[in-house]
Amino acid sequence: MTRINDLFSVEGKRIVVTGGASGIGYAIAEAMTMNGALVGIVDMSAERMEAAAQRLAQIGRRPELACANLANPDEARASLEGLHRVLGGLDVLFANAGISGGPGFLGADGARVEANRFEAIDPGVLERTLSVNVGSVFHSAQAVVPLMKAAGQGRIVVTSSISASKTELMVGSAYVASKGAVGMLVRQLAHELAGYGILVNAICPGPTATQIAGGRLQDAAMQDVLGRFAPLGRIASPQDIQGVALLLASRAGDYITGTEITVDGGTHLGPVAVPDGRDRVSRGEG
Ligand SMILES: NC(=O)c1ccc[n+]([C@@H]2O[C@H](COP(=O)([O-])OP(=O)(O)OC[C@H]3O[C@@H](n4cnc5c(N)ncnc54)[C@H](O)[C@@H]3O)[C@@H](O)[C@H]2O)c1
């Protein structure tokens, strides 16, 4: 038997979060900082990263920062090797950076949006989405795996999405394709790297109120529509992801690898089938 404080502890762990300046990545950095980890952040926005660092410094140790476009393999390597040096090692990489791949074929009113139909998607959108969402995970992992092998241990936790394994209405096909690839990459790396003591897992959020897609999930009307697809009746806040992040970074996750943990209020189950699209029982209304 172990006490919960020991089992889920990240105290003193050296942890890097990519895309940690905003949204889910910031919430992960916050949970790690608040619980005594030594945190590094890689993000392409120096300005947002500095603002994040100032907020984190108020709850714990100020994070180390590296500005890089992780879609570029050289920048990924330089930034992660630099943080590895500054932190004195790397226990956990949260490979979280990612972007939207444009809107899906249905609008918030439930009607098809002609401009967003599959055959109208610009090939450049696919290229950009794959290069960031798949490329940044691939390049970040390539940068840290030799360091983790040398240390004989390490963890890589990838922010994937429920779009890795379910079809979408309001999320574009380029994003779905990118997260499908990320999901398979996580399983492949977990298999190959297990013999080196390196665990690889994914967190799969559903819609979460972050700055992704130009901040469209901050919009109350959009949150209401997407919340109706979740049996729990609301979209996620970035803080909803913190518990699973602590699980996968701590001793509690010692025997977990190759797994995708979904945090989506039940969205992957499908909407609740009542006439107005809401589940009255779970909302305590019936
Ligand atoms: N918000 C959602 O609904 C949702 C749902 C499922 C999965 N996700 C995934 O969560 C992850 C985090 O997204 P978020 O919603 O917090 O978005 P966000 O826009 O709030 O934060 C993403 C951060 O990543 C950084 N970033 C983007 N591209 C980068 C690059 N090439 N190099 C370095 N940094 C880069 C951005 O500057 C930003 O700070 C993404 O992988 C996203 O696909 C989000």
Tab-separated table of C-alpha atoms and ligand atoms in Angstrom:
chain	number	residue	atom	x	y	z
A	1	MET	CA	0.000	0.000	0.000
A	2	THR	CA	1.251	3.514	-0.805
A	3	ARG	CA	0.015	6.876	0.345
A	4	ILE	CA	-1.549	8.973	-2.418
A	5	ASN	CA	0.966	11.811	-1.945
A	6	ASP	CA	3.863	9.453	-2.712
A	7	LEU	CA	2.131	7.519	-5.482
A	8	PHE	CA	1.233	10.586	-7.554
A	9	SER	CA	4.258	12.716	-6.632
A	10	VAL	CA	6.158	14.631	-9.336
A	11	GLU	CA	8.319	16.450	-6.779
A	12	GLY	CA	11.781	17.099	-8.209
A	13	LYS	CA	10.978	15.475	-11.575
A	14	ARG	CA	12.442	17.198	-14.636
A	15	ILE	CA	9.515	17.760	-16.973
A	16	VAL	CA	9.234	19.525	-20.332
A	17	VAL	CA	5.906	20.569	-21.827
A	18	THR	CA	5.753	21.533	-25.504
A	19	GLY	CA	3.096	24.073	-26.368
A	20	GLY	CA	3.124	24.906	-22.657
A	21	ALA	CA	2.429	28.614	-23.111
A	22	SER	CA	-1.310	28.125	-23.565
A	23	GLY	CA	-4.336	25.898	-23.054
A	24	ILE	CA	-3.827	22.231	-22.167
A	25	GLY	CA	-0.024	22.555	-22.147
A	26	TYR	CA	-0.199	25.453	-19.700
A	27	ALA	CA	-2.547	23.483	-17.434
A	28	ILE	CA	-0.098	20.555	-17.465
A	29	ALA	CA	2.820	22.901	-16.666
A	30	GLU	CA	0.714	24.396	-13.871
A	31	ALA	CA	-0.042	20.999	-12.302
A	32	MET	CA	3.624	19.986	-12.468
A	33	THR	CA	4.909	23.315	-11.097
A	34	MET	CA	2.396	23.372	-8.276
A	35	ASN	CA	3.513	19.888	-7.243
A	36	GLY	CA	7.221	20.628	-7.122
A	37	ALA	CA	8.517	19.516	-10.550
A	38	LEU	CA	11.303	21.358	-12.386
A	39	VAL	CA	9.499	22.473	-15.517
A	40	GLY	CA	10.695	23.504	-18.966
A	41	ILE	CA	8.461	24.856	-21.704
A	42	VAL	CA	9.015	24.847	-25.461
A	43	ASP	CA	6.659	27.021	-27.480
A	44	MET	CA	6.837	29.005	-30.693
A	45	SER	CA	5.322	32.100	-29.090
A	46	ALA	CA	7.997	33.825	-26.975
A	47	GLU	CA	5.514	36.430	-25.782
A	48	ARG	CA	2.877	33.970	-24.552
A	49	MET	CA	5.580	31.801	-23.026
A	50	GLU	CA	6.945	34.712	-20.978
A	51	ALA	CA	3.425	35.544	-19.746
A	52	ALA	CA	2.939	31.881	-18.791
A	53	ALA	CA	6.290	31.815	-16.982
A	54	GLN	CA	5.317	34.851	-14.925
A	55	ARG	CA	2.041	33.205	-13.884
A	56	LEU	CA	3.781	29.919	-13.020
A	57	ALA	CA	6.434	31.740	-10.970
A	58	GLN	CA	3.625	32.838	-8.656
A	59	ILE	CA	2.719	29.241	-7.746
A	60	GLY	CA	6.174	27.626	-7.717
A	61	ARG	CA	9.508	27.567	-9.466
A	62	ARG	CA	9.704	29.674	-12.629
A	63	PRO	CA	9.960	27.363	-15.692
A	64	GLU	CA	12.937	27.264	-18.054
A	65	LEU	CA	11.939	28.449	-21.521
A	66	ALA	CA	12.962	27.602	-25.087
A	67	CYS	CA	11.397	29.209	-28.116
A	68	ALA	CA	11.144	26.902	-31.142
A	69	ASN	CA	8.986	25.804	-34.019
A	70	LEU	CA	8.759	22.081	-33.284
A	71	ALA	CA	7.667	21.284	-36.824
A	72	ASN	CA	11.334	21.871	-37.630
A	73	PRO	CA	13.531	18.909	-36.561
A	74	ASP	CA	16.639	21.048	-35.915
A	75	GLU	CA	14.723	23.497	-33.733
A	76	ALA	CA	13.100	20.604	-31.858
A	77	ARG	CA	16.466	19.000	-31.149
A	78	ALA	CA	18.216	22.241	-30.127
A	79	SER	CA	15.424	23.361	-27.794
A	80	LEU	CA	14.963	19.982	-26.090
A	81	GLU	CA	18.675	19.275	-25.719
A	82	GLY	CA	19.065	22.779	-24.266
A	83	LEU	CA	16.313	22.211	-21.686
A	84	HIS	CA	17.754	18.770	-20.878
A	85	ARG	CA	21.061	20.501	-20.048
A	86	VAL	CA	19.480	23.271	-17.988
A	87	LEU	CA	17.181	20.929	-16.038
A	88	GLY	CA	19.979	18.409	-15.455
A	89	GLY	CA	18.055	15.601	-17.199
A	90	LEU	CA	14.580	14.802	-18.442
A	91	ASP	CA	12.122	12.465	-16.736
A	92	VAL	CA	8.968	13.316	-18.676
A	93	LEU	CA	8.284	14.964	-22.020
A	94	PHE	CA	4.726	16.151	-22.595
A	95	ALA	CA	4.606	16.378	-26.405
A	96	ASN	CA	1.549	18.581	-26.474
A	97	ALA	CA	2.042	21.294	-29.129
A	98	GLY	CA	-0.562	21.190	-31.866
A	99	ILE	CA	-2.859	23.230	-34.059
A	100	SER	CA	-6.317	23.026	-35.564
A	101	GLY	CA	-6.702	21.746	-39.111
A	102	GLY	CA	-9.641	23.997	-39.921
A	103	PRO	CA	-13.366	23.593	-39.250
A	104	GLY	CA	-15.460	20.524	-40.051
A	105	PHE	CA	-18.337	20.117	-42.475
A	106	LEU	CA	-21.081	21.114	-40.031
A	107	GLY	CA	-21.515	24.611	-38.620
A	108	ALA	CA	-22.568	25.415	-35.044
A	109	ASP	CA	-26.215	25.538	-36.260
A	110	GLY	CA	-25.997	21.915	-37.419
A	111	ALA	CA	-26.170	22.811	-41.129
A	112	ARG	CA	-23.557	21.797	-43.690
A	113	VAL	CA	-21.092	24.566	-44.543
A	114	GLU	CA	-20.420	24.376	-48.268
A	115	ALA	CA	-17.030	26.108	-47.977
A	116	ASN	CA	-15.829	23.502	-45.453
A	117	ARG	CA	-16.673	20.411	-47.524
A	118	PHE	CA	-13.883	17.826	-47.757
A	119	GLU	CA	-13.025	18.396	-51.415
A	120	ALA	CA	-12.565	22.151	-50.820
A	121	ILE	CA	-9.777	21.740	-48.233
A	122	ASP	CA	-6.579	23.381	-49.436
A	123	PRO	CA	-3.739	20.811	-49.645
A	124	GLY	CA	-1.594	23.365	-47.805
A	125	VAL	CA	-3.835	22.934	-44.752
A	126	LEU	CA	-3.134	19.192	-44.724
A	127	GLU	CA	0.593	19.786	-45.106
A	128	ARG	CA	0.716	22.333	-42.271
A	129	THR	CA	-1.462	20.282	-39.925
A	130	LEU	CA	0.563	17.109	-40.439
A	131	SER	CA	3.864	18.955	-40.135
A	132	VAL	CA	2.884	20.482	-36.769
A	133	ASN	CA	0.687	17.797	-35.193
A	134	VAL	CA	2.602	14.730	-36.345
A	135	GLY	CA	5.964	16.415	-37.010
A	136	SER	CA	6.301	18.063	-33.615
A	137	VAL	CA	5.621	14.785	-31.782
A	138	PHE	CA	7.951	12.847	-34.103
A	139	HIS	CA	10.811	15.382	-33.940
A	140	SER	CA	10.454	15.971	-30.186
A	141	ALA	CA	10.540	12.226	-29.539
A	142	GLN	CA	13.562	11.807	-31.806
A	143	ALA	CA	15.343	14.514	-29.819
A	144	VAL	CA	14.665	13.048	-26.365
A	145	VAL	CA	14.807	9.287	-26.961
A	146	PRO	CA	18.654	9.138	-27.091
A	147	LEU	CA	18.783	11.144	-23.851
A	148	MET	CA	16.219	8.887	-22.164
A	149	LYS	CA	17.978	5.727	-23.423
A	150	ALA	CA	21.250	7.002	-21.941
A	151	ALA	CA	19.444	7.607	-18.642
A	152	GLY	CA	17.786	4.176	-18.773
A	153	GLN	CA	14.349	5.680	-18.158
A	154	GLY	CA	11.874	8.276	-19.355
A	155	ARG	CA	8.294	9.007	-20.250
A	156	ILE	CA	6.711	10.571	-23.274
A	157	VAL	CA	3.108	11.702	-22.899
A	158	VAL	CA	1.521	12.907	-26.124
A	159	THR	CA	-1.557	15.098	-26.296
A	160	SER	CA	-3.555	13.307	-28.979
A	161	SER	CA	-7.334	13.733	-29.271
A	162	ILE	CA	-10.567	11.774	-29.422
A	163	SER	CA	-10.280	12.669	-33.145
A	164	ALA	CA	-7.585	9.964	-33.318
A	165	SER	CA	-10.253	7.293	-33.154
A	166	LYS	CA	-13.664	8.822	-33.911
A	167	THR	CA	-15.092	10.772	-36.799
A	168	GLU	CA	-15.903	14.459	-36.388
A	169	LEU	CA	-18.574	16.882	-37.570
A	170	MET	CA	-17.121	20.258	-36.608
A	171	VAL	CA	-13.431	19.394	-36.820
A	172	GLY	CA	-11.656	19.326	-40.182
A	173	SER	CA	-10.411	16.145	-41.880
A	174	ALA	CA	-6.768	17.280	-41.851
A	175	TYR	CA	-6.827	17.372	-38.037
A	176	VAL	CA	-8.512	13.973	-37.787
A	177	ALA	CA	-5.888	12.478	-40.123
A	178	SER	CA	-3.070	14.048	-38.089
A	179	LYS	CA	-4.342	12.732	-34.750
A	180	GLY	CA	-4.961	9.276	-36.229
A	181	ALA	CA	-1.276	9.245	-37.165
A	182	VAL	CA	-0.281	10.475	-33.701
A	183	GLY	CA	-2.272	7.676	-32.048
A	184	MET	CA	-0.481	5.025	-34.097
A	185	LEU	CA	2.909	6.664	-33.485
A	186	VAL	CA	2.311	6.477	-29.722
A	187	ARG	CA	1.597	2.740	-29.888
A	188	GLN	CA	4.594	2.121	-32.149
A	189	LEU	CA	7.019	4.063	-29.916
A	190	ALA	CA	5.667	2.422	-26.769
A	191	HIS	CA	6.377	-1.007	-28.262
A	192	GLU	CA	9.863	-0.172	-29.542
A	193	LEU	CA	11.017	1.746	-26.454
A	194	ALA	CA	9.604	-0.398	-23.625
A	195	GLY	CA	12.856	-2.406	-23.474
A	196	TYR	CA	14.743	0.793	-22.655
A	197	GLY	CA	12.511	1.736	-19.736
A	198	ILE	CA	10.779	4.453	-21.741
A	199	LEU	CA	6.988	4.618	-21.395
A	200	VAL	CA	4.902	6.262	-24.102
A	201	ASN	CA	1.230	7.146	-23.686
A	202	ALA	CA	-1.365	9.545	-25.052
A	203	ILE	CA	-3.976	11.741	-23.445
A	204	CYS	CA	-7.033	12.103	-25.684
A	205	PRO	CA	-9.072	15.179	-24.787
A	206	GLY	CA	-12.423	16.029	-26.281
A	207	PRO	CA	-13.333	19.670	-26.998
A	208	THR	CA	-11.486	21.841	-24.471
A	209	ALA	CA	-11.732	25.597	-23.901
A	210	THR	CA	-8.276	26.722	-25.083
A	211	GLN	CA	-6.891	29.146	-27.653
A	212	ILE	CA	-6.839	26.521	-30.452
A	213	ALA	CA	-8.471	27.449	-33.786
A	214	GLY	CA	-8.215	31.167	-33.080
A	215	GLY	CA	-9.949	30.740	-29.721
A	216	ARG	CA	-13.293	29.542	-31.161
A	217	LEU	CA	-13.776	27.214	-28.171
A	218	GLN	CA	-13.811	30.256	-25.873
A	219	ASP	CA	-17.074	31.330	-27.508
A	220	ALA	CA	-20.061	30.628	-25.203
A	221	ALA	CA	-22.390	29.621	-28.065
A	222	MET	CA	-19.810	27.181	-29.419
A	223	GLN	CA	-19.212	25.770	-25.928
A	224	ASP	CA	-22.951	25.232	-25.563
A	225	VAL	CA	-23.234	23.372	-28.882
A	226	LEU	CA	-20.199	21.170	-28.261
A	227	GLY	CA	-21.223	20.632	-24.640
A	228	ARG	CA	-24.404	18.960	-25.924
A	229	PHE	CA	-22.277	16.264	-27.569
A	230	ALA	CA	-20.819	15.371	-24.167
A	231	PRO	CA	-22.944	13.095	-21.971
A	232	LEU	CA	-21.525	14.997	-18.982
A	233	GLY	CA	-23.093	18.118	-20.496
A	234	ARG	CA	-20.139	20.473	-20.980
A	235	ILE	CA	-16.832	20.766	-22.795
A	236	ALA	CA	-13.584	20.413	-20.838
A	237	SER	CA	-11.575	23.117	-19.176
A	238	PRO	CA	-7.792	22.689	-19.525
A	239	GLN	CA	-7.686	21.850	-15.789
A	240	ASP	CA	-9.766	18.727	-16.481
A	241	ILE	CA	-6.648	17.229	-18.094
A	242	GLN	CA	-4.370	17.729	-15.071
A	243	GLY	CA	-5.289	14.533	-13.191
A	244	VAL	CA	-4.359	12.198	-16.035
A	245	ALA	CA	-1.161	14.191	-16.646
A	246	LEU	CA	-0.149	13.619	-13.002
A	247	LEU	CA	-1.022	9.918	-13.271
A	248	LEU	CA	1.166	9.438	-16.348
A	249	ALA	CA	4.091	11.486	-14.968
A	250	SER	CA	4.212	9.865	-11.518
A	251	ARG	CA	4.942	6.469	-10.003
A	252	ALA	CA	1.223	5.726	-10.288
A	253	GLY	CA	1.865	5.300	-14.041
A	254	ASP	CA	4.836	2.921	-13.680
A	255	TYR	CA	3.100	0.005	-15.447
A	256	ILE	CA	1.184	1.974	-18.108
A	257	THR	CA	2.503	2.173	-21.646
A	258	GLY	CA	1.042	2.231	-25.166
A	259	THR	CA	-2.258	3.498	-23.828
A	260	GLU	CA	-4.537	6.335	-24.886
A	261	ILE	CA	-6.490	7.802	-21.980
A	262	THR	CA	-9.623	9.638	-23.030
A	263	VAL	CA	-10.733	12.717	-21.071
A	264	ASP	CA	-13.855	13.921	-22.842
A	265	GLY	CA	-16.916	13.833	-20.581
A	266	GLY	CA	-18.104	10.782	-22.525
A	267	THR	CA	-18.164	12.560	-25.906
A	268	HIS	CA	-16.719	9.489	-27.670
A	269	LEU	CA	-19.844	7.543	-26.629
A	270	GLY	CA	-21.994	9.752	-28.854
A	271	PRO	CA	-24.573	12.374	-27.888
A	272	VAL	CA	-27.343	11.538	-25.450
A	273	ALA	CA	-30.527	10.765	-27.409
A	274	VAL	CA	-33.188	13.039	-25.939
A	275	PRO	CA	-35.229	15.450	-28.080
A	276	ASP	CA	-33.392	18.659	-27.187
A	277	GLY	CA	-29.977	17.007	-27.194
A	278	ARG	CA	-29.476	17.317	-23.435
A	279	ASP	CA	-29.362	14.638	-20.779
A	280	ARG	CA	-31.813	15.855	-18.151
A	281	VAL	CA	-30.955	13.120	-15.660
A	282	SER	CA	-27.231	13.853	-15.572
A	283	ARG	CA	-28.029	17.557	-15.217
A	284	GLY	CA	-30.272	16.826	-12.283
A	285	GLU	CA	-33.336	18.161	-14.101
A	286	GLY	CA	-35.405	15.016	-14.364
B	1	LIG	N1	-8.653	22.329	-27.387
B	1	LIG	C1	-9.206	21.188	-27.786
B	1	LIG	O1	-10.424	21.089	-27.967
B	1	LIG	C2	-8.335	19.975	-27.996
B	1	LIG	C3	-8.952	18.715	-28.051
B	1	LIG	C4	-8.169	17.580	-28.247
B	1	LIG	C5	-6.803	17.712	-28.385
B	1	LIG	N2	-6.216	18.940	-28.341
B	1	LIG	C6	-4.763	19.024	-28.510
B	1	LIG	O2	-4.193	19.660	-27.382
B	1	LIG	C7	-2.931	20.190	-27.748
B	1	LIG	C8	-2.820	21.592	-27.175
B	1	LIG	O3	-3.760	22.422	-27.831
B	1	LIG	P1	-4.622	23.537	-27.078
B	1	LIG	O4	-6.025	23.246	-27.355
B	1	LIG	O5	-4.151	23.691	-25.695
B	1	LIG	O6	-4.256	24.817	-27.987
B	1	LIG	P2	-3.613	26.236	-27.676
B	1	LIG	O7	-3.589	26.948	-28.999
B	1	LIG	O8	-4.287	26.911	-26.537
B	1	LIG	O9	-2.115	25.897	-27.241
B	1	LIG	C9	-1.210	25.310	-28.160
B	1	LIG	C10	0.199	25.850	-27.904
B	1	LIG	O10	1.078	25.171	-28.812
B	1	LIG	C11	1.958	26.116	-29.392
B	1	LIG	N3	2.375	25.631	-30.703
B	1	LIG	C12	1.588	25.442	-31.798
B	1	LIG	N4	2.331	25.030	-32.829
B	1	LIG	C13	3.616	24.959	-32.388
B	1	LIG	C14	4.841	24.610	-33.004
B	1	LIG	N5	4.910	24.266	-34.299
B	1	LIG	N6	5.968	24.665	-32.254
B	1	LIG	C15	5.922	25.039	-30.965
B	1	LIG	N7	4.793	25.394	-30.332
B	1	LIG	C16	3.650	25.348	-31.038
B	1	LIG	C17	1.141	27.401	-29.488
B	1	LIG	O11	1.986	28.556	-29.582
B	1	LIG	C18	0.317	27.347	-28.202
B	1	LIG	O12	0.969	28.012	-27.127
B	1	LIG	C19	-2.861	20.098	-29.258
B	1	LIG	O13	-2.060	18.991	-29.627
B	1	LIG	C20	-4.296	19.867	-29.669
B	1	LIG	O14	-4.426	19.206	-30.893
B	1	LIG	C21	-6.954	20.072	-28.143
